[in-house]
Amino acid sequence: EGAGLEKEIDLWMWELHITDREPLRRIAVRDNHAQVGLEADYRAYEPPAAFSVDLDGVDIGANHYESVGTIDAVLSHHGRTIHVTGATAYQDHSWGRRDWGALATHRWIWATFGPDLTVSAIGGYAPTGERTIWGYVHDRETYKTVTGAEFNFLIRDDGFTTESCDATITTADGTEYRLRGSGDTGSPVGVEGWVMTDTFGTFDCDGRRGAGIMECSNLARIPLWLDR
């Protein structure tokens, strides 16, 4: 369900300043590092959705919320200025214990097609082989719980960027959403012995065009459930 969270933000991290102009709905970000500057204003379509992203036996985010909206921004870089207006944007926050290295493998699709349709679906394996699927679909003012997901990611030869996906996401009411994603730019992050990639791209859902992220981590070793 949508989370009625109230939280005032006025956070400084060195030159980065984050404030909320409306709790969890409108957020301003200001940054100025040497010859790089950013002024960004985020507006969420709806109040954030809150849920746990923990897997069975793996702590990666017992407390989590996220929202979708648009962003207006001005980016300056060594004398060059770039203006962004009405771009698709995603904002989330997780807290608590996050043992990413214990996660065997996972897939996460976040895609939005405007104020009336957003999909956020995650599937992952704990070291025991137990698969957990969770997430939500926000469809015409209704939040639906994700109960099934087949992601079908295709990974590029670089070993981390997602080239595409052909996913089917099922919600508790039996509705299936077919998402075809095309990757653009991938950004890997990780800890020792584990890495994941967020690939930004475009999506199609029954003829509707959208944008979002394909996130994945792949097996780094033979999993216990196969090694047996």
mmCIF file of N, CA and C in Angstrom, residues 65-192:
data_model
loop_
_atom_site.group_PDB
_atom_site.id
_atom_site.type_symbol
_atom_site.label_atom_id
_atom_site.label_comp_id
_atom_site.label_asym_id
_atom_site.label_seq_id
_atom_site.Cartn_x
_atom_site.Cartn_y
_atom_site.Cartn_z
ATOM 1 N N TYR A 65 11.407 2.332 1.190
ATOM 2 C CA TYR A 65 10.303 2.993 0.500
ATOM 3 C C TYR A 65 10.808 3.563 -0.814
ATOM 4 N N GLU A 66 9.891 3.764 -1.735
ATOM 5 C CA GLU A 66 10.269 4.286 -3.046
ATOM 6 C C GLU A 66 9.092 5.004 -3.680
ATOM 7 N N SER A 67 9.408 5.926 -4.575
ATOM 8 C CA SER A 67 8.383 6.657 -5.302
ATOM 9 C C SER A 67 8.861 6.951 -6.717
ATOM 10 N N VAL A 68 7.924 7.363 -7.557
ATOM 11 C CA VAL A 68 8.182 7.654 -8.964
ATOM 12 C C VAL A 68 7.646 9.035 -9.270
ATOM 13 N N GLY A 69 8.333 9.748 -10.158
ATOM 14 C CA GLY A 69 7.862 11.070 -10.525
ATOM 15 C C GLY A 69 8.662 11.657 -11.654
ATOM 16 N N THR A 70 8.831 12.981 -11.608
ATOM 17 C CA THR A 70 9.605 13.691 -12.626
ATOM 18 C C THR A 70 10.632 14.585 -11.948
ATOM 19 N N ILE A 71 11.611 14.983 -12.735
ATOM 20 C CA ILE A 71 12.677 15.835 -12.199
ATOM 21 C C ILE A 71 13.003 16.935 -13.196
ATOM 22 N N ASP A 72 13.201 18.141 -12.662
ATOM 23 C CA ASP A 72 13.749 19.264 -13.417
ATOM 24 C C ASP A 72 15.136 19.541 -12.857
ATOM 25 N N ALA A 73 16.115 19.720 -13.731
ATOM 26 C CA ALA A 73 17.487 19.864 -13.245
ATOM 27 C C ALA A 73 18.313 20.748 -14.163
ATOM 28 N N VAL A 74 19.320 21.358 -13.552
ATOM 29 C CA VAL A 74 20.350 22.086 -14.288
ATOM 30 C C VAL A 74 21.697 21.523 -13.852
ATOM 31 N N LEU A 75 22.440 20.978 -14.791
ATOM 32 C CA LEU A 75 23.752 20.385 -14.529
ATOM 33 C C LEU A 75 24.822 21.202 -15.235
ATOM 34 N N SER A 76 25.822 21.621 -14.474
ATOM 35 C CA SER A 76 26.947 22.345 -15.070
ATOM 36 C C SER A 76 28.216 21.523 -14.910
ATOM 37 N N HIS A 77 29.011 21.467 -15.988
ATOM 38 C CA HIS A 77 30.223 20.652 -15.980
ATOM 39 C C HIS A 77 31.292 21.355 -16.805
ATOM 40 N N HIS A 78 32.292 21.919 -16.122
ATOM 41 C CA HIS A 78 33.418 22.582 -16.775
ATOM 42 C C HIS A 78 32.939 23.596 -17.822
ATOM 43 N N GLY A 79 31.980 24.436 -17.417
ATOM 44 C CA GLY A 79 31.516 25.506 -18.290
ATOM 45 C C GLY A 79 30.351 25.141 -19.186
ATOM 46 N N ARG A 80 30.019 23.856 -19.270
ATOM 47 C CA ARG A 80 28.884 23.417 -20.085
ATOM 48 C C ARG A 80 27.656 23.267 -19.192
ATOM 49 N N THR A 81 26.498 23.739 -19.675
ATOM 50 C CA THR A 81 25.264 23.669 -18.897
ATOM 51 C C THR A 81 24.238 22.818 -19.630
ATOM 52 N N ILE A 82 23.620 21.901 -18.897
ATOM 53 C CA ILE A 82 22.599 21.016 -19.453
ATOM 54 C C ILE A 82 21.311 21.205 -18.661
ATOM 55 N N HIS A 83 20.207 21.457 -19.362
ATOM 56 C CA HIS A 83 18.903 21.629 -18.732
ATOM 57 C C HIS A 83 18.057 20.381 -18.975
ATOM 58 N N VAL A 84 17.455 19.870 -17.911
ATOM 59 C CA VAL A 84 16.574 18.709 -18.000
ATOM 60 C C VAL A 84 15.214 19.113 -17.440
ATOM 61 N N THR A 85 14.154 18.855 -18.210
ATOM 62 C CA THR A 85 12.808 19.240 -17.784
ATOM 63 C C THR A 85 11.855 18.061 -17.906
ATOM 64 N N GLY A 86 11.169 17.739 -16.813
ATOM 65 C CA GLY A 86 10.142 16.704 -16.845
ATOM 66 C C GLY A 86 10.634 15.304 -17.110
ATOM 67 N N ALA A 87 11.890 15.020 -16.761
ATOM 68 C CA ALA A 87 12.444 13.687 -17.001
ATOM 69 C C ALA A 87 11.895 12.679 -15.987
ATOM 70 N N THR A 88 11.778 11.421 -16.408
ATOM 71 C CA THR A 88 11.348 10.361 -15.506
ATOM 72 C C THR A 88 12.362 10.194 -14.377
ATOM 73 N N ALA A 89 11.858 10.034 -13.156
ATOM 74 C CA ALA A 89 12.756 9.954 -11.998
ATOM 75 C C ALA A 89 12.236 8.934 -10.992
ATOM 76 N N TYR A 90 13.161 8.413 -10.204
ATOM 77 C CA TYR A 90 12.868 7.386 -9.206
ATOM 78 C C TYR A 90 13.639 7.730 -7.943
ATOM 79 N N GLN A 91 12.967 7.631 -6.788
ATOM 80 C CA GLN A 91 13.609 7.951 -5.515
ATOM 81 C C GLN A 91 13.297 6.845 -4.529
ATOM 82 N N ASP A 92 14.342 6.332 -3.870
ATOM 83 C CA ASP A 92 14.103 5.303 -2.861
ATOM 84 C C ASP A 92 15.069 5.457 -1.706
ATOM 85 N N HIS A 93 14.760 4.752 -0.632
ATOM 86 C CA HIS A 93 15.610 4.780 0.555
ATOM 87 C C HIS A 93 15.408 3.477 1.314
ATOM 88 N N SER A 94 16.509 2.840 1.698
ATOM 89 C CA SER A 94 16.472 1.625 2.518
ATOM 90 C C SER A 94 17.370 1.828 3.719
ATOM 91 N N TRP A 95 17.016 1.180 4.827
ATOM 92 C CA TRP A 95 17.870 1.261 6.007
ATOM 93 C C TRP A 95 17.762 -0.020 6.816
ATOM 94 N N GLY A 96 18.731 -0.185 7.709
ATOM 95 C CA GLY A 96 18.850 -1.431 8.456
ATOM 96 C C GLY A 96 20.041 -2.231 7.935
ATOM 97 N N ARG A 97 20.196 -3.441 8.419
ATOM 98 C CA ARG A 97 21.295 -4.303 7.997
ATOM 99 C C ARG A 97 21.170 -4.630 6.509
ATOM 100 N N ARG A 98 22.289 -4.542 5.764
ATOM 101 C CA ARG A 98 22.287 -4.808 4.330
ATOM 102 C C ARG A 98 23.472 -5.710 3.993
ATOM 103 N N ASP A 99 23.230 -6.996 3.967
ATOM 104 C CA ASP A 99 24.280 -7.984 3.714
ATOM 105 C C ASP A 99 24.215 -8.422 2.255
ATOM 106 N N TRP A 100 24.568 -7.501 1.357
ATOM 107 C CA TRP A 100 24.475 -7.790 -0.074
ATOM 108 C C TRP A 100 25.324 -8.991 -0.478
ATOM 109 N N GLY A 101 26.461 -9.166 0.180
ATOM 110 C CA GLY A 101 27.358 -10.256 -0.196
ATOM 111 C C GLY A 101 26.766 -11.636 0.029
ATOM 112 N N ALA A 102 25.708 -11.727 0.861
ATOM 113 C CA ALA A 102 25.065 -13.019 1.115
ATOM 114 C C ALA A 102 23.998 -13.346 0.075
ATOM 115 N N LEU A 103 23.734 -12.431 -0.826
ATOM 116 C CA LEU A 103 22.734 -12.634 -1.865
ATOM 117 C C LEU A 103 23.358 -13.418 -3.012
ATOM 118 N N ALA A 104 22.774 -14.567 -3.354
ATOM 119 C CA ALA A 104 23.363 -15.408 -4.399
ATOM 120 C C ALA A 104 23.194 -14.777 -5.780
ATOM 121 N N THR A 105 21.990 -14.377 -6.115
ATOM 122 C CA THR A 105 21.705 -13.747 -7.406
ATOM 123 C C THR A 105 20.328 -13.111 -7.338
ATOM 124 N N HIS A 106 20.118 -12.044 -8.095
ATOM 125 C CA HIS A 106 18.814 -11.409 -8.081
ATOM 126 C C HIS A 106 18.554 -10.643 -9.368
ATOM 127 N N ARG A 107 17.292 -10.328 -9.588
ATOM 128 C CA ARG A 107 16.829 -9.470 -10.672
ATOM 129 C C ARG A 107 15.817 -8.479 -10.085
ATOM 130 N N TRP A 108 15.880 -7.256 -10.603
ATOM 131 C CA TRP A 108 14.931 -6.227 -10.162
ATOM 132 C C TRP A 108 14.581 -5.364 -11.371
ATOM 133 N N ILE A 109 13.301 -5.236 -11.637
ATOM 134 C CA ILE A 109 12.830 -4.331 -12.684
ATOM 135 C C ILE A 109 12.041 -3.207 -12.032
ATOM 136 N N TRP A 110 12.422 -2.003 -12.348
ATOM 137 C CA TRP A 110 11.621 -0.837 -11.999
ATOM 138 C C TRP A 110 11.334 -0.113 -13.310
ATOM 139 N N ALA A 111 10.057 0.070 -13.622
ATOM 140 C CA ALA A 111 9.674 0.726 -14.873
ATOM 141 C C ALA A 111 8.427 1.558 -14.644
ATOM 142 N N THR A 112 8.413 2.741 -15.210
ATOM 143 C CA THR A 112 7.241 3.606 -15.100
ATOM 144 C C THR A 112 6.788 4.048 -16.483
ATOM 145 N N PHE A 113 5.468 4.163 -16.625
ATOM 146 C CA PHE A 113 4.854 4.534 -17.886
ATOM 147 C C PHE A 113 3.968 5.768 -17.722
ATOM 148 N N GLY A 114 4.240 6.535 -16.676
ATOM 149 C CA GLY A 114 3.455 7.721 -16.386
ATOM 150 C C GLY A 114 2.813 7.620 -15.017
ATOM 151 N N PRO A 115 2.021 8.615 -14.630
ATOM 152 C CA PRO A 115 1.448 8.650 -13.281
ATOM 153 C C PRO A 115 0.534 7.469 -12.954
ATOM 154 N N ASP A 116 0.010 6.785 -13.984
ATOM 155 C CA ASP A 116 -0.991 5.748 -13.720
ATOM 156 C C ASP A 116 -0.460 4.321 -13.799
ATOM 157 N N LEU A 117 0.837 4.118 -14.111
ATOM 158 C CA LEU A 117 1.351 2.748 -14.199
ATOM 159 C C LEU A 117 2.843 2.697 -13.882
ATOM 160 N N THR A 118 3.170 1.982 -12.809
ATOM 161 C CA THR A 118 4.561 1.747 -12.412
ATOM 162 C C THR A 118 4.695 0.300 -11.946
ATOM 163 N N VAL A 119 5.798 -0.327 -12.315
ATOM 164 C CA VAL A 119 6.096 -1.699 -11.890
ATOM 165 C C VAL A 119 7.420 -1.706 -11.149
ATOM 166 N N SER A 120 7.435 -2.310 -9.966
ATOM 167 C CA SER A 120 8.673 -2.526 -9.215
ATOM 168 C C SER A 120 8.639 -3.967 -8.714
ATOM 169 N N ALA A 121 9.398 -4.842 -9.363
ATOM 170 C CA ALA A 121 9.353 -6.276 -9.069
ATOM 171 C C ALA A 121 10.760 -6.810 -8.877
ATOM 172 N N ILE A 122 10.934 -7.620 -7.826
ATOM 173 C CA ILE A 122 12.240 -8.139 -7.449
ATOM 174 C C ILE A 122 12.132 -9.645 -7.253
ATOM 175 N N GLY A 123 13.148 -10.359 -7.692
ATOM 176 C CA GLY A 123 13.243 -11.784 -7.414
ATOM 177 C C GLY A 123 14.692 -12.124 -7.112
ATOM 178 N N GLY A 124 14.915 -12.898 -6.047
ATOM 179 C CA GLY A 124 16.294 -13.213 -5.681
ATOM 180 C C GLY A 124 16.401 -14.544 -4.974
ATOM 181 N N TYR A 125 17.626 -15.085 -4.992
ATOM 182 C CA TYR A 125 17.905 -16.359 -4.342
ATOM 183 C C TYR A 125 18.819 -16.160 -3.144
ATOM 184 N N ALA A 126 18.408 -16.745 -2.023
ATOM 185 C CA ALA A 126 19.285 -16.837 -0.858
ATOM 186 C C ALA A 126 20.280 -17.974 -1.090
ATOM 187 N N PRO A 127 21.378 -18.031 -0.313
ATOM 188 C CA PRO A 127 22.358 -19.110 -0.485
ATOM 189 C C PRO A 127 21.768 -20.506 -0.344
ATOM 190 N N THR A 128 20.641 -20.636 0.347
ATOM 191 C CA THR A 128 19.999 -21.939 0.530
ATOM 192 C C THR A 128 19.266 -22.413 -0.713
ATOM 193 N N GLY A 129 19.072 -21.511 -1.691
ATOM 194 C CA GLY A 129 18.317 -21.852 -2.880
ATOM 195 C C GLY A 129 16.877 -21.399 -2.832
ATOM 196 N N GLU A 130 16.466 -20.819 -1.701
ATOM 197 C CA GLU A 130 15.106 -20.307 -1.587
ATOM 198 C C GLU A 130 14.953 -19.031 -2.422
ATOM 199 N N ARG A 131 13.929 -19.019 -3.275
ATOM 200 C CA ARG A 131 13.670 -17.840 -4.096
ATOM 201 C C ARG A 131 12.558 -17.006 -3.485
ATOM 202 N N THR A 132 12.787 -15.697 -3.402
ATOM 203 C CA THR A 132 11.790 -14.764 -2.896
ATOM 204 C C THR A 132 11.417 -13.797 -4.015
ATOM 205 N N ILE A 133 10.131 -13.549 -4.176
ATOM 206 C CA ILE A 133 9.623 -12.583 -5.153
ATOM 207 C C ILE A 133 8.754 -11.582 -4.410
ATOM 208 N N TRP A 134 8.984 -10.324 -4.660
ATOM 209 C CA TRP A 134 8.178 -9.302 -4.007
ATOM 210 C C TRP A 134 8.184 -8.033 -4.845
ATOM 211 N N GLY A 135 7.370 -7.073 -4.419
ATOM 212 C CA GLY A 135 7.251 -5.822 -5.147
ATOM 213 C C GLY A 135 5.805 -5.416 -5.297
ATOM 214 N N TYR A 136 5.549 -4.472 -6.197
ATOM 215 C CA TYR A 136 4.199 -3.958 -6.386
ATOM 216 C C TYR A 136 4.030 -3.446 -7.812
ATOM 217 N N VAL A 137 2.786 -3.332 -8.212
ATOM 218 C CA VAL A 137 2.404 -2.622 -9.429
ATOM 219 C C VAL A 137 1.410 -1.539 -9.024
ATOM 220 N N HIS A 138 1.687 -0.306 -9.412
ATOM 221 C CA HIS A 138 0.746 0.793 -9.188
ATOM 222 C C HIS A 138 0.016 1.022 -10.500
ATOM 223 N N ASP A 139 -1.233 0.595 -10.542
ATOM 224 C CA ASP A 139 -2.010 0.613 -11.773
ATOM 225 C C ASP A 139 -3.306 1.376 -11.531
ATOM 226 N N ARG A 140 -3.389 2.577 -12.114
ATOM 227 C CA ARG A 140 -4.603 3.410 -12.023
ATOM 228 C C ARG A 140 -5.080 3.579 -10.581
ATOM 229 N N GLU A 141 -4.174 4.093 -9.747
ATOM 230 C CA GLU A 141 -4.448 4.457 -8.355
ATOM 231 C C GLU A 141 -4.603 3.257 -7.420
ATOM 232 N N THR A 142 -4.321 2.046 -7.913
ATOM 233 C CA THR A 142 -4.398 0.854 -7.080
ATOM 234 C C THR A 142 -3.019 0.215 -6.965
ATOM 235 N N TYR A 143 -2.614 -0.100 -5.727
ATOM 236 C CA TYR A 143 -1.367 -0.814 -5.498
ATOM 237 C C TYR A 143 -1.651 -2.312 -5.446
ATOM 238 N N LYS A 144 -0.958 -3.082 -6.286
ATOM 239 C CA LYS A 144 -1.129 -4.526 -6.340
ATOM 240 C C LYS A 144 0.174 -5.216 -5.920
ATOM 241 N N THR A 145 0.068 -6.264 -5.122
ATOM 242 C CA THR A 145 1.234 -7.011 -4.671
ATOM 243 C C THR A 145 1.706 -7.972 -5.762
ATOM 244 N N VAL A 146 3.010 -7.969 -6.018
ATOM 245 C CA VAL A 146 3.599 -8.897 -6.983
ATOM 246 C C VAL A 146 3.708 -10.279 -6.347
ATOM 247 N N THR A 147 3.203 -11.293 -7.039
ATOM 248 C CA THR A 147 3.250 -12.667 -6.537
ATOM 249 C C THR A 147 4.045 -13.604 -7.435
ATOM 250 N N GLY A 148 4.357 -13.164 -8.652
ATOM 251 C CA GLY A 148 5.145 -13.995 -9.568
ATOM 252 C C GLY A 148 5.939 -13.139 -10.525
ATOM 253 N N ALA A 149 7.097 -13.650 -10.952
ATOM 254 C CA ALA A 149 7.937 -12.875 -11.873
ATOM 255 C C ALA A 149 8.887 -13.792 -12.632
ATOM 256 N N GLU A 150 8.911 -13.612 -13.940
ATOM 257 C CA GLU A 150 9.924 -14.212 -14.802
ATOM 258 C C GLU A 150 10.603 -13.054 -15.522
ATOM 259 N N PHE A 151 11.906 -12.903 -15.297
ATOM 260 C CA PHE A 151 12.583 -11.691 -15.745
ATOM 261 C C PHE A 151 13.258 -11.848 -17.118
ATOM 262 N N ASN A 152 13.925 -12.963 -17.355
ATOM 263 C CA ASN A 152 14.550 -13.247 -18.655
ATOM 264 C C ASN A 152 15.466 -12.109 -19.122
ATOM 265 N N PHE A 153 16.502 -11.848 -18.325
ATOM 266 C CA PHE A 153 17.492 -10.834 -18.685
ATOM 267 C C PHE A 153 18.503 -11.424 -19.681
ATOM 268 N N LEU A 154 18.928 -10.607 -20.635
ATOM 269 C CA LEU A 154 20.028 -10.933 -21.539
ATOM 270 C C LEU A 154 21.193 -10.014 -21.205
ATOM 271 N N ILE A 155 22.339 -10.603 -20.824
ATOM 272 C CA ILE A 155 23.506 -9.831 -20.384
ATOM 273 C C ILE A 155 24.488 -9.660 -21.531
ATOM 274 N N ARG A 156 25.034 -8.466 -21.681
ATOM 275 C CA ARG A 156 26.010 -8.180 -22.737
ATOM 276 C C ARG A 156 27.343 -8.886 -22.480
ATOM 277 N N ASP A 157 28.211 -8.838 -23.482
ATOM 278 C CA ASP A 157 29.502 -9.502 -23.382
ATOM 279 C C ASP A 157 30.419 -8.902 -22.324
ATOM 280 N N ASP A 158 30.118 -7.680 -21.857
ATOM 281 C CA ASP A 158 30.956 -7.102 -20.805
ATOM 282 C C ASP A 158 30.735 -7.788 -19.457
ATOM 283 N N GLY A 159 29.697 -8.628 -19.373
ATOM 284 C CA GLY A 159 29.485 -9.420 -18.177
ATOM 285 C C GLY A 159 28.634 -8.772 -17.106
ATOM 286 N N PHE A 160 28.221 -7.498 -17.304
ATOM 287 C CA PHE A 160 27.421 -6.853 -16.264
ATOM 288 C C PHE A 160 26.260 -6.023 -16.792
ATOM 289 N N THR A 161 26.360 -5.472 -18.007
ATOM 290 C CA THR A 161 25.286 -4.623 -18.526
ATOM 291 C C THR A 161 24.155 -5.485 -19.092
ATOM 292 N N THR A 162 22.916 -5.131 -18.751
ATOM 293 C CA THR A 162 21.759 -5.846 -19.284
ATOM 294 C C THR A 162 21.407 -5.309 -20.664
ATOM 295 N N GLU A 163 21.427 -6.186 -21.656
ATOM 296 C CA GLU A 163 21.073 -5.807 -23.017
ATOM 297 C C GLU A 163 19.566 -5.638 -23.161
ATOM 298 N N SER A 164 18.800 -6.569 -22.573
ATOM 299 C CA SER A 164 17.350 -6.517 -22.720
ATOM 300 C C SER A 164 16.701 -7.432 -21.699
ATOM 301 N N CYS A 165 15.388 -7.348 -21.604
ATOM 302 C CA CYS A 165 14.617 -8.295 -20.804
ATOM 303 C C CYS A 165 13.273 -8.523 -21.472
ATOM 304 N N ASP A 166 12.703 -9.680 -21.208
ATOM 305 C CA ASP A 166 11.356 -10.003 -21.673
ATOM 306 C C ASP A 166 10.643 -10.611 -20.475
ATOM 307 N N ALA A 167 10.060 -9.747 -19.643
ATOM 308 C CA ALA A 167 9.582 -10.142 -18.324
ATOM 309 C C ALA A 167 8.061 -10.248 -18.279
ATOM 310 N N THR A 168 7.590 -11.153 -17.436
ATOM 311 C CA THR A 168 6.171 -11.262 -17.123
ATOM 312 C C THR A 168 6.005 -11.141 -15.614
ATOM 313 N N ILE A 169 5.292 -10.119 -15.189
ATOM 314 C CA ILE A 169 5.071 -9.854 -13.771
ATOM 315 C C ILE A 169 3.605 -10.133 -13.452
ATOM 316 N N THR A 170 3.361 -10.963 -12.424
ATOM 317 C CA THR A 170 2.005 -11.345 -12.046
ATOM 318 C C THR A 170 1.673 -10.768 -10.682
ATOM 319 N N THR A 171 0.459 -10.222 -10.544
ATOM 320 C CA THR A 171 0.029 -9.645 -9.271
ATOM 321 C C THR A 171 -1.012 -10.549 -8.605
ATOM 322 N N ALA A 172 -1.331 -10.225 -7.360
ATOM 323 C CA ALA A 172 -2.191 -11.086 -6.543
ATOM 324 C C ALA A 172 -3.583 -11.275 -7.141
ATOM 325 N N ASP A 173 -4.041 -10.325 -7.942
ATOM 326 C CA ASP A 173 -5.368 -10.465 -8.549
ATOM 327 C C ASP A 173 -5.334 -11.244 -9.855
ATOM 328 N N GLY A 174 -4.152 -11.795 -10.221
ATOM 329 C CA GLY A 174 -4.025 -12.605 -11.425
ATOM 330 C C GLY A 174 -3.644 -11.851 -12.676
ATOM 331 N N THR A 175 -3.503 -10.531 -12.595
ATOM 332 C CA THR A 175 -3.124 -9.739 -13.763
ATOM 333 C C THR A 175 -1.665 -9.988 -14.129
ATOM 334 N N GLU A 176 -1.386 -10.153 -15.433
ATOM 335 C CA GLU A 176 -0.022 -10.304 -15.920
ATOM 336 C C GLU A 176 0.372 -9.061 -16.717
ATOM 337 N N TYR A 177 1.577 -8.576 -16.439
ATOM 338 C CA TYR A 177 2.139 -7.425 -17.136
ATOM 339 C C TYR A 177 3.366 -7.894 -17.903
ATOM 340 N N ARG A 178 3.350 -7.763 -19.219
ATOM 341 C CA ARG A 178 4.474 -8.151 -20.069
ATOM 342 C C ARG A 178 5.331 -6.918 -20.299
ATOM 343 N N LEU A 179 6.574 -6.986 -19.872
ATOM 344 C CA LEU A 179 7.504 -5.869 -19.989
ATOM 345 C C LEU A 179 8.678 -6.274 -20.868
ATOM 346 N N ARG A 180 8.898 -5.532 -21.934
ATOM 347 C CA ARG A 180 10.068 -5.729 -22.786
ATOM 348 C C ARG A 180 10.982 -4.527 -22.607
ATOM 349 N N GLY A 181 12.180 -4.780 -22.069
ATOM 350 C CA GLY A 181 13.119 -3.698 -21.794
ATOM 351 C C GLY A 181 14.315 -3.726 -22.712
ATOM 352 N N SER A 182 14.853 -2.557 -23.017
ATOM 353 C CA SER A 182 16.058 -2.410 -23.834
ATOM 354 C C SER A 182 17.060 -1.563 -23.071
ATOM 355 N N GLY A 183 18.242 -2.141 -22.777
ATOM 356 C CA GLY A 183 19.238 -1.458 -21.965
ATOM 357 C C GLY A 183 20.027 -0.420 -22.729
ATOM 358 N N ASP A 184 20.476 0.591 -21.996
ATOM 359 C CA ASP A 184 21.308 1.647 -22.567
ATOM 360 C C ASP A 184 22.665 1.656 -21.871
ATOM 361 N N THR A 185 22.729 2.247 -20.681
ATOM 362 C CA THR A 185 23.985 2.393 -19.951
ATOM 363 C C THR A 185 23.917 1.652 -18.627
ATOM 364 N N GLY A 186 24.950 0.853 -18.325
ATOM 365 C CA GLY A 186 25.003 0.110 -17.074
ATOM 366 C C GLY A 186 26.021 0.689 -16.113
ATOM 367 N N SER A 187 25.693 0.643 -14.815
ATOM 368 C CA SER A 187 26.580 1.155 -13.772
ATOM 369 C C SER A 187 26.772 0.078 -12.707
ATOM 370 N N PRO A 188 27.955 -0.568 -12.651
ATOM 371 C CA PRO A 188 28.169 -1.624 -11.655
ATOM 372 C C PRO A 188 28.571 -1.050 -10.298
ATOM 373 N N VAL A 189 28.083 -1.677 -9.236
ATOM 374 C CA VAL A 189 28.470 -1.338 -7.869
ATOM 375 C C VAL A 189 28.629 -2.655 -7.118
ATOM 376 N N GLY A 190 29.376 -2.641 -6.015
ATOM 377 C CA GLY A 190 29.506 -3.894 -5.287
ATOM 378 C C GLY A 190 30.375 -3.809 -4.060
ATOM 379 N N VAL A 191 30.531 -4.963 -3.434
ATOM 380 C CA VAL A 191 31.416 -5.153 -2.300
ATOM 381 C C VAL A 191 32.333 -6.317 -2.650
ATOM 382 N N GLU A 192 33.283 -6.621 -1.777
ATOM 383 C CA GLU A 192 34.237 -7.679 -2.064
ATOM 384 C C GLU A 192 33.527 -9.005 -2.317
#
